[in-house]
Amino acid sequence: MSMEMGNITNVQEFILEGFPAIQHLGKVLFLVHLLAYLASTIGNAVIMTITSADPWLHTPMYFFLRIFSFMECCFINAVIPKLLVIFLLGRQTISFLACFIQAFVFLFLGASGFLLIAVMSLDRYVAICKPLYYPTIMNPKTCFLLVTACCALAFPLITGVVVKVSQLPFCGPHVIPHFFCDLGPLIHLSCSDFRSVEMLAFVLTSFILLTSLIITIIAYSNIVVTIMRLPSAREKQKAFSTCSSHLIVLSLMYGSSVFIYMKPKQRNRLDSNREAALVNTVVTPLLNPVIYTLRNKQVHRALRETMHRIKISR
């Protein structure tokens, strides 16, 4: 026992392994992911700008969308820049402190984002199923409190589990089989009995994901029932078209996150988690601006008016 304790050293940095099997395609992958990163950042920035500048878009739905786009921008900027460097230069070192800061930011924004998705689903439910009560229920104060509640619930849960993992002893190897500091790979680098911490992480992430997923499913189920009662076939088609787009993105987000986090023992799936994580960090942030802007006439109008004002000012 004393010999094991003597081998425990204070790890000063970790190495992010990235994708060693396809590193020979690094420059191509760098270019593809750089374009996706720029498109996601610009797309979400446009949503934030348009929904803030246009008075007609100062509604609960666009308020939540603006907050969600801000979270998405922060979310991808916490992970993707390091991924781009890995594709370009190979595995990268990251300090112990920076690693756990990245893990916290990623998980906190991810948890807050999933809870916000549940709130956005409830907003759509009230707007479609209870339209007469919508202005009363979803007033500005309620909207602000709901967003605050998402962050307030996520913060202590994520802080607690990240601090718990950071206190584990690490004695090598210190190579993280991932492209960012996620909890699963970090926990399995510990040289102590990490089963209780792994179970804690599983319970907390499952609680957040299942709470958000159940609320979203109930809300959209009621929305579908209400849409089916619409008298006009054209109205039904329009409503289903919008809902189906949202549900595709939600399916990708929930599917990849459930695959990564909702299993008590992650050791056997650490390699496949890397590919699944790309869905949440690259694909869905890219799709969200497309779904919420290209298929939205109000945003189209606001964007045209903004471009027109810019031309006139010149």
CSV table of N, CA and C in Angstrom, one decimal, residues 105-235:
chain,number,residue,atom,x,y,z
A,105,VAL,N,-16.7,24.2,-17.9
A,105,VAL,CA,-17.4,25.1,-18.8
A,105,VAL,C,-18.2,24.2,-19.8
A,106,PHE,N,-17.6,23.2,-20.3
A,106,PHE,CA,-18.3,22.3,-21.3
A,106,PHE,C,-19.6,21.7,-20.6
A,107,LEU,N,-19.4,21.1,-19.4
A,107,LEU,CA,-20.5,20.4,-18.8
A,107,LEU,C,-21.6,21.4,-18.3
A,108,PHE,N,-21.1,22.5,-17.7
A,108,PHE,CA,-22.1,23.5,-17.2
A,108,PHE,C,-23.0,24.1,-18.4
A,109,LEU,N,-22.3,24.5,-19.5
A,109,LEU,CA,-23.1,25.0,-20.6
A,109,LEU,C,-23.9,23.9,-21.2
A,110,GLY,N,-23.4,22.7,-21.3
A,110,GLY,CA,-24.2,21.6,-21.8
A,110,GLY,C,-25.4,21.3,-21.0
A,111,ALA,N,-25.3,21.2,-19.7
A,111,ALA,CA,-26.4,21.0,-18.8
A,111,ALA,C,-27.4,22.1,-18.8
A,112,SER,N,-26.9,23.4,-18.8
A,112,SER,CA,-27.8,24.5,-18.9
A,112,SER,C,-28.6,24.5,-20.2
A,113,GLY,N,-27.9,24.1,-21.3
A,113,GLY,CA,-28.5,24.1,-22.6
A,113,GLY,C,-29.6,23.1,-22.7
A,114,PHE,N,-29.4,21.9,-22.1
A,114,PHE,CA,-30.4,20.9,-22.1
A,114,PHE,C,-31.6,21.3,-21.3
A,115,LEU,N,-31.4,21.9,-20.2
A,115,LEU,CA,-32.5,22.4,-19.3
A,115,LEU,C,-33.2,23.5,-20.1
A,116,LEU,N,-32.5,24.4,-20.8
A,116,LEU,CA,-33.1,25.4,-21.6
A,116,LEU,C,-34.0,24.9,-22.7
A,117,ILE,N,-33.5,23.8,-23.3
A,117,ILE,CA,-34.3,23.1,-24.4
A,117,ILE,C,-35.7,22.7,-23.8
A,118,ALA,N,-35.7,22.2,-22.6
A,118,ALA,CA,-36.9,21.8,-22.0
A,118,ALA,C,-37.8,23.0,-21.8
A,119,VAL,N,-37.2,24.1,-21.4
A,119,VAL,CA,-38.0,25.4,-21.2
A,119,VAL,C,-38.5,25.9,-22.5
A,120,MET,N,-37.7,25.8,-23.6
A,120,MET,CA,-38.2,26.2,-24.9
A,120,MET,C,-39.3,25.3,-25.4
A,121,SER,N,-39.3,24.0,-25.1
A,121,SER,CA,-40.3,23.1,-25.4
A,121,SER,C,-41.6,23.5,-24.7
A,122,LEU,N,-41.5,23.8,-23.4
A,122,LEU,CA,-42.7,24.3,-22.7
A,122,LEU,C,-43.3,25.6,-23.3
A,123,ASP,N,-42.4,26.5,-23.7
A,123,ASP,CA,-42.8,27.7,-24.3
A,123,ASP,C,-43.6,27.5,-25.5
A,124,ARG,N,-43.2,26.5,-26.4
A,124,ARG,CA,-43.9,26.2,-27.6
A,124,ARG,C,-45.2,25.5,-27.3
A,125,TYR,N,-45.2,24.7,-26.2
A,125,TYR,CA,-46.4,24.0,-25.8
A,125,TYR,C,-47.5,25.0,-25.4
A,126,VAL,N,-47.1,26.0,-24.5
A,126,VAL,CA,-48.1,27.1,-24.1
A,126,VAL,C,-48.5,27.9,-25.3
A,127,ALA,N,-47.6,28.2,-26.2
A,127,ALA,CA,-48.0,29.1,-27.3
A,127,ALA,C,-48.9,28.4,-28.3
A,128,ILE,N,-48.8,27.1,-28.5
A,128,ILE,CA,-49.6,26.3,-29.4
A,128,ILE,C,-50.9,25.8,-28.7
A,129,CYS,N,-50.7,25.2,-27.5
A,129,CYS,CA,-51.8,24.5,-26.9
A,129,CYS,C,-52.7,25.4,-26.0
A,130,LYS,N,-52.1,26.5,-25.5
A,130,LYS,CA,-52.8,27.4,-24.6
A,130,LYS,C,-52.6,28.9,-25.0
A,131,PRO,N,-52.9,29.2,-26.3
A,131,PRO,CA,-52.6,30.5,-26.8
A,131,PRO,C,-53.2,31.7,-26.1
A,132,LEU,N,-54.4,31.5,-25.5
A,132,LEU,CA,-55.0,32.6,-24.8
A,132,LEU,C,-54.3,33.0,-23.5
A,133,TYR,N,-53.7,32.0,-22.9
A,133,TYR,CA,-52.9,32.2,-21.6
A,133,TYR,C,-51.5,32.6,-21.8
A,134,TYR,N,-51.0,32.5,-23.1
A,134,TYR,CA,-49.6,32.6,-23.4
A,134,TYR,C,-49.0,33.9,-22.9
A,135,PRO,N,-49.6,35.1,-23.2
A,135,PRO,CA,-49.0,36.4,-22.8
A,135,PRO,C,-48.9,36.5,-21.3
A,136,THR,N,-49.9,35.9,-20.6
A,136,THR,CA,-49.9,36.0,-19.1
A,136,THR,C,-48.9,35.1,-18.5
A,137,ILE,N,-48.8,33.8,-19.0
A,137,ILE,CA,-47.9,32.8,-18.4
A,137,ILE,C,-46.4,33.2,-18.8
A,138,MET,N,-46.1,33.4,-20.0
A,138,MET,CA,-44.8,33.7,-20.5
A,138,MET,C,-44.5,35.2,-20.5
A,139,ASN,N,-44.6,35.8,-19.4
A,139,ASN,CA,-44.2,37.2,-19.3
A,139,ASN,C,-42.7,37.4,-19.2
A,140,PRO,N,-42.2,38.6,-19.4
A,140,PRO,CA,-40.7,38.8,-19.3
A,140,PRO,C,-40.1,38.3,-18.0
A,141,LYS,N,-40.8,38.6,-16.8
A,141,LYS,CA,-40.2,38.1,-15.6
A,141,LYS,C,-40.1,36.6,-15.5
A,142,THR,N,-41.2,35.9,-15.9
A,142,THR,CA,-41.2,34.5,-15.9
A,142,THR,C,-40.0,33.9,-16.8
A,143,CYS,N,-39.9,34.5,-18.0
A,143,CYS,CA,-38.8,34.1,-18.9
A,143,CYS,C,-37.4,34.2,-18.3
A,144,PHE,N,-37.2,35.3,-17.6
A,144,PHE,CA,-35.9,35.6,-17.0
A,144,PHE,C,-35.7,34.6,-15.8
A,145,LEU,N,-36.7,34.3,-15.1
A,145,LEU,CA,-36.6,33.4,-13.9
A,145,LEU,C,-36.3,32.0,-14.4
A,146,LEU,N,-37.0,31.6,-15.6
A,146,LEU,CA,-36.8,30.2,-16.1
A,146,LEU,C,-35.3,30.0,-16.6
A,147,VAL,N,-34.8,31.0,-17.2
A,147,VAL,CA,-33.4,31.0,-17.7
A,147,VAL,C,-32.4,30.9,-16.5
A,148,THR,N,-32.7,31.8,-15.5
A,148,THR,CA,-31.9,31.8,-14.3
A,148,THR,C,-32.0,30.4,-13.6
A,149,ALA,N,-33.2,29.8,-13.5
A,149,ALA,CA,-33.3,28.5,-12.9
A,149,ALA,C,-32.5,27.4,-13.6
A,150,CYS,N,-32.4,27.5,-14.9
A,150,CYS,CA,-31.6,26.5,-15.7
A,150,CYS,C,-30.2,26.6,-15.2
A,151,CYS,N,-29.6,27.8,-15.2
A,151,CYS,CA,-28.2,28.0,-14.8
A,151,CYS,C,-28.0,27.7,-13.3
A,152,ALA,N,-29.0,28.1,-12.5
A,152,ALA,CA,-28.9,27.9,-11.0
A,152,ALA,C,-28.9,26.4,-10.7
A,153,LEU,N,-29.7,25.6,-11.4
A,153,LEU,CA,-29.8,24.2,-11.2
A,153,LEU,C,-28.5,23.5,-11.7
A,154,ALA,N,-28.0,23.9,-12.8
A,154,ALA,CA,-26.8,23.2,-13.4
A,154,ALA,C,-25.6,23.5,-12.7
A,155,PHE,N,-25.4,24.7,-12.2
A,155,PHE,CA,-24.2,25.2,-11.6
A,155,PHE,C,-23.7,24.3,-10.4
A,156,PRO,N,-24.5,24.1,-9.3
A,156,PRO,CA,-24.0,23.3,-8.2
A,156,PRO,C,-23.8,21.9,-8.5
A,157,LEU,N,-24.7,21.3,-9.4
A,157,LEU,CA,-24.6,19.9,-9.8
A,157,LEU,C,-23.2,19.7,-10.5
A,158,ILE,N,-22.9,20.5,-11.5
A,158,ILE,CA,-21.7,20.3,-12.3
A,158,ILE,C,-20.5,20.7,-11.5
A,159,THR,N,-20.6,21.8,-10.7
A,159,THR,CA,-19.4,22.1,-9.8
A,159,THR,C,-19.1,21.0,-8.9
A,160,GLY,N,-20.1,20.4,-8.3
A,160,GLY,CA,-19.8,19.4,-7.3
A,160,GLY,C,-19.1,18.2,-7.9
A,161,VAL,N,-19.5,17.7,-9.1
A,161,VAL,CA,-18.9,16.5,-9.7
A,161,VAL,C,-17.6,16.8,-10.2
A,162,VAL,N,-17.4,18.0,-10.8
A,162,VAL,CA,-16.0,18.4,-11.4
A,162,VAL,C,-15.0,18.5,-10.2
A,163,VAL,N,-15.4,19.2,-9.1
A,163,VAL,CA,-14.5,19.3,-8.0
A,163,VAL,C,-14.1,17.9,-7.4
A,164,LYS,N,-15.1,17.0,-7.4
A,164,LYS,CA,-14.9,15.7,-6.9
A,164,LYS,C,-13.9,14.9,-7.7
A,165,VAL,N,-14.0,15.0,-9.0
A,165,VAL,CA,-13.1,14.4,-10.0
A,165,VAL,C,-11.7,15.0,-9.8
A,166,SER,N,-11.6,16.3,-9.7
A,166,SER,CA,-10.3,17.0,-9.6
A,166,SER,C,-9.5,16.6,-8.4
A,167,GLN,N,-10.2,16.1,-7.3
A,167,GLN,CA,-9.6,15.7,-6.1
A,167,GLN,C,-9.1,14.2,-6.1
A,168,LEU,N,-9.4,13.5,-7.2
A,168,LEU,CA,-8.9,12.1,-7.4
A,168,LEU,C,-7.4,12.2,-7.6
A,169,PRO,N,-6.7,11.1,-7.1
A,169,PRO,CA,-5.2,11.1,-7.3
A,169,PRO,C,-4.9,10.6,-8.7
A,170,PHE,N,-4.0,11.2,-9.4
A,170,PHE,CA,-3.6,10.8,-10.8
A,170,PHE,C,-2.1,10.5,-10.8
A,171,CYS,N,-1.8,9.3,-11.2
A,171,CYS,CA,-0.4,8.9,-11.1
A,171,CYS,C,0.1,8.4,-12.5
A,172,GLY,N,-0.6,8.6,-13.5
A,172,GLY,CA,-0.1,8.2,-14.9
A,172,GLY,C,-0.7,6.8,-15.3
A,173,PRO,N,-0.9,6.6,-16.6
A,173,PRO,CA,-0.6,7.6,-17.7
A,173,PRO,C,-1.5,8.8,-17.7
A,174,HIS,N,-1.0,9.8,-18.3
A,174,HIS,CA,-1.8,11.1,-18.3
A,174,HIS,C,-2.3,11.5,-19.7
A,175,VAL,N,-2.4,10.5,-20.5
A,175,VAL,CA,-3.0,10.7,-21.9
A,175,VAL,C,-4.5,10.5,-21.9
A,176,ILE,N,-5.2,11.5,-22.2
A,176,ILE,CA,-6.7,11.5,-22.3
A,176,ILE,C,-7.1,11.0,-23.7
A,177,PRO,N,-7.8,9.9,-23.8
A,177,PRO,CA,-8.2,9.4,-25.1
A,177,PRO,C,-9.5,10.1,-25.6
A,178,HIS,N,-9.3,11.4,-25.8
A,178,HIS,CA,-10.4,12.3,-26.2
A,178,HIS,C,-9.8,13.5,-26.8
A,179,PHE,N,-10.6,14.4,-27.4
A,179,PHE,CA,-10.1,15.7,-27.9
A,179,PHE,C,-10.4,16.9,-27.0
A,180,PHE,N,-11.0,16.6,-25.9
A,180,PHE,CA,-11.2,17.6,-24.8
A,180,PHE,C,-11.3,16.9,-23.5
A,181,CYS,N,-11.3,17.7,-22.4
A,181,CYS,CA,-11.3,17.1,-21.1
A,181,CYS,C,-12.7,16.8,-20.6
A,182,ASP,N,-13.2,15.6,-20.9
A,182,ASP,CA,-14.5,15.2,-20.5
A,182,ASP,C,-14.3,14.3,-19.2
A,183,LEU,N,-15.4,14.2,-18.4
A,183,LEU,CA,-15.3,13.6,-17.1
A,183,LEU,C,-15.0,12.1,-17.2
A,184,GLY,N,-15.6,11.4,-18.1
A,184,GLY,CA,-15.4,9.9,-18.2
A,184,GLY,C,-13.9,9.6,-18.4
A,185,PRO,N,-13.2,10.1,-19.4
A,185,PRO,CA,-11.8,9.8,-19.6
A,185,PRO,C,-11.0,10.2,-18.4
A,186,LEU,N,-11.3,11.4,-17.8
A,186,LEU,CA,-10.5,11.9,-16.7
A,186,LEU,C,-10.7,10.9,-15.5
A,187,ILE,N,-11.9,10.5,-15.2
A,187,ILE,CA,-12.1,9.6,-14.1
A,187,ILE,C,-11.3,8.3,-14.2
A,188,HIS,N,-11.2,7.8,-15.5
A,188,HIS,CA,-10.5,6.5,-15.7
A,188,HIS,C,-9.0,6.7,-15.7
A,189,LEU,N,-8.5,7.9,-15.6
A,189,LEU,CA,-7.0,8.1,-15.5
A,189,LEU,C,-6.6,8.1,-14.0
A,190,SER,N,-7.5,8.1,-13.1
A,190,SER,CA,-7.2,8.1,-11.7
A,190,SER,C,-6.7,6.7,-11.3
A,191,CYS,N,-5.7,6.7,-10.3
A,191,CYS,CA,-5.1,5.5,-9.9
A,191,CYS,C,-5.7,5.0,-8.5
A,192,SER,N,-6.9,5.6,-8.2
A,192,SER,CA,-7.6,5.2,-7.0
A,192,SER,C,-8.9,4.4,-7.4
A,193,ASP,N,-9.6,4.0,-6.4
A,193,ASP,CA,-10.9,3.4,-6.6
A,193,ASP,C,-11.9,4.5,-6.9
A,194,PHE,N,-12.3,4.6,-8.2
A,194,PHE,CA,-13.1,5.8,-8.7
A,194,PHE,C,-14.6,5.4,-8.9
A,195,ARG,N,-15.0,4.2,-8.4
A,195,ARG,CA,-16.3,3.7,-8.7
A,195,ARG,C,-17.4,4.7,-8.2
A,196,SER,N,-17.2,5.2,-6.9
A,196,SER,CA,-18.2,6.0,-6.3
A,196,SER,C,-18.3,7.4,-7.1
A,197,VAL,N,-17.2,7.9,-7.5
A,197,VAL,CA,-17.2,9.2,-8.3
A,197,VAL,C,-17.8,8.9,-9.7
A,198,GLU,N,-17.5,7.8,-10.3
A,198,GLU,CA,-18.1,7.5,-11.6
A,198,GLU,C,-19.6,7.3,-11.5
A,199,MET,N,-20.1,6.7,-10.4
A,199,MET,CA,-21.5,6.6,-10.2
A,199,MET,C,-22.2,7.9,-9.9
A,200,LEU,N,-21.5,8.8,-9.2
A,200,LEU,CA,-22.0,10.1,-9.0
A,200,LEU,C,-22.2,10.9,-10.3
A,201,ALA,N,-21.2,10.8,-11.1
A,201,ALA,CA,-21.3,11.5,-12.4
A,201,ALA,C,-22.4,10.9,-13.3
A,202,PHE,N,-22.6,9.6,-13.2
A,202,PHE,CA,-23.6,9.0,-14.0
A,202,PHE,C,-25.0,9.4,-13.5
A,203,VAL,N,-25.2,9.5,-12.2
A,203,VAL,CA,-26.5,9.9,-11.6
A,203,VAL,C,-26.8,11.3,-11.9
A,204,LEU,N,-25.9,12.2,-11.8
A,204,LEU,CA,-26.1,13.6,-12.0
A,204,LEU,C,-26.4,13.9,-13.5
A,205,THR,N,-25.6,13.3,-14.4
A,205,THR,CA,-25.8,13.6,-15.8
A,205,THR,C,-27.1,12.9,-16.3
A,206,SER,N,-27.4,11.8,-15.7
A,206,SER,CA,-28.7,11.1,-16.1
A,206,SER,C,-29.9,11.9,-15.6
A,207,PHE,N,-29.8,12.5,-14.4
A,207,PHE,CA,-30.9,13.3,-13.9
A,207,PHE,C,-31.1,14.5,-14.8
A,208,ILE,N,-30.1,15.2,-15.2
A,208,ILE,CA,-30.2,16.4,-16.1
A,208,ILE,C,-30.8,16.0,-17.4
A,209,LEU,N,-30.2,14.9,-18.0
A,209,LEU,CA,-30.7,14.5,-19.4
A,209,LEU,C,-32.1,14.0,-19.4
A,210,LEU,N,-32.4,13.1,-18.4
A,210,LEU,CA,-33.8,12.6,-18.3
A,210,LEU,C,-34.8,13.6,-18.0
A,211,THR,N,-34.5,14.5,-17.1
A,211,THR,CA,-35.5,15.6,-16.7
A,211,THR,C,-35.8,16.4,-18.0
A,212,SER,N,-34.7,16.8,-18.7
A,212,SER,CA,-34.9,17.6,-19.9
A,212,SER,C,-35.7,16.8,-21.0
A,213,LEU,N,-35.3,15.6,-21.2
A,213,LEU,CA,-35.9,14.7,-22.2
A,213,LEU,C,-37.4,14.5,-21.9
A,214,ILE,N,-37.7,14.2,-20.7
A,214,ILE,CA,-39.1,13.9,-20.3
A,214,ILE,C,-40.0,15.1,-20.5
A,215,ILE,N,-39.5,16.2,-20.1
A,215,ILE,CA,-40.3,17.5,-20.3
A,215,ILE,C,-40.5,17.8,-21.8
A,216,THR,N,-39.4,17.6,-22.5
A,216,THR,CA,-39.5,17.8,-24.0
A,216,THR,C,-40.4,16.9,-24.7
A,217,ILE,N,-40.4,15.6,-24.3
A,217,ILE,CA,-41.3,14.6,-24.9
A,217,ILE,C,-42.7,14.9,-24.6
A,218,ILE,N,-43.0,15.2,-23.4
A,218,ILE,CA,-44.4,15.5,-23.0
A,218,ILE,C,-44.9,16.8,-23.7
A,219,ALA,N,-44.1,17.8,-23.8
A,219,ALA,CA,-44.5,19.1,-24.4
A,219,ALA,C,-44.8,18.8,-25.9
A,220,TYR,N,-43.8,18.1,-26.6
A,220,TYR,CA,-44.0,17.9,-28.1
A,220,TYR,C,-45.2,16.9,-28.3
A,221,SER,N,-45.4,16.0,-27.4
A,221,SER,CA,-46.5,15.1,-27.6
A,221,SER,C,-47.8,15.8,-27.6
A,222,ASN,N,-48.0,16.8,-26.7
A,222,ASN,CA,-49.2,17.6,-26.6
A,222,ASN,C,-49.3,18.5,-27.8
A,223,ILE,N,-48.1,19.0,-28.3
A,223,ILE,CA,-48.1,19.9,-29.5
A,223,ILE,C,-48.6,19.1,-30.7
A,224,VAL,N,-48.2,17.9,-30.8
A,224,VAL,CA,-48.6,17.0,-32.0
A,224,VAL,C,-50.1,16.7,-31.9
A,225,VAL,N,-50.6,16.5,-30.7
A,225,VAL,CA,-52.0,16.2,-30.6
A,225,VAL,C,-52.8,17.5,-31.0
A,226,THR,N,-52.4,18.6,-30.5
A,226,THR,CA,-53.0,19.9,-30.9
A,226,THR,C,-53.0,20.1,-32.4
A,227,ILE,N,-51.8,19.9,-33.0
A,227,ILE,CA,-51.7,20.1,-34.5
A,227,ILE,C,-52.7,19.1,-35.2
A,228,MET,N,-52.8,17.9,-34.8
A,228,MET,CA,-53.7,17.0,-35.4
A,228,MET,C,-55.2,17.4,-35.4
A,229,ARG,N,-55.5,18.3,-34.5
A,229,ARG,CA,-56.9,18.8,-34.4
A,229,ARG,C,-57.1,20.0,-35.3
A,230,LEU,N,-56.0,20.5,-35.9
A,230,LEU,CA,-56.2,21.7,-36.8
A,230,LEU,C,-57.1,21.4,-38.0
A,231,PRO,N,-58.0,22.2,-38.3
A,231,PRO,CA,-59.0,21.9,-39.4
A,231,PRO,C,-58.3,22.0,-40.8
A,232,SER,N,-57.3,22.8,-41.0
A,232,SER,CA,-56.7,23.0,-42.3
A,232,SER,C,-55.5,22.0,-42.5
A,233,ALA,N,-55.5,21.4,-43.7
A,233,ALA,CA,-54.4,20.5,-44.0
A,233,ALA,C,-53.1,21.2,-44.2
A,234,ARG,N,-53.3,22.5,-44.7
A,234,ARG,CA,-52.1,23.3,-45.0
A,234,ARG,C,-51.4,23.7,-43.7
A,235,GLU,N,-52.3,24.1,-42.7
A,235,GLU,CA,-51.8,24.5,-41.4
A,235,GLU,C,-51.1,23.3,-40.7
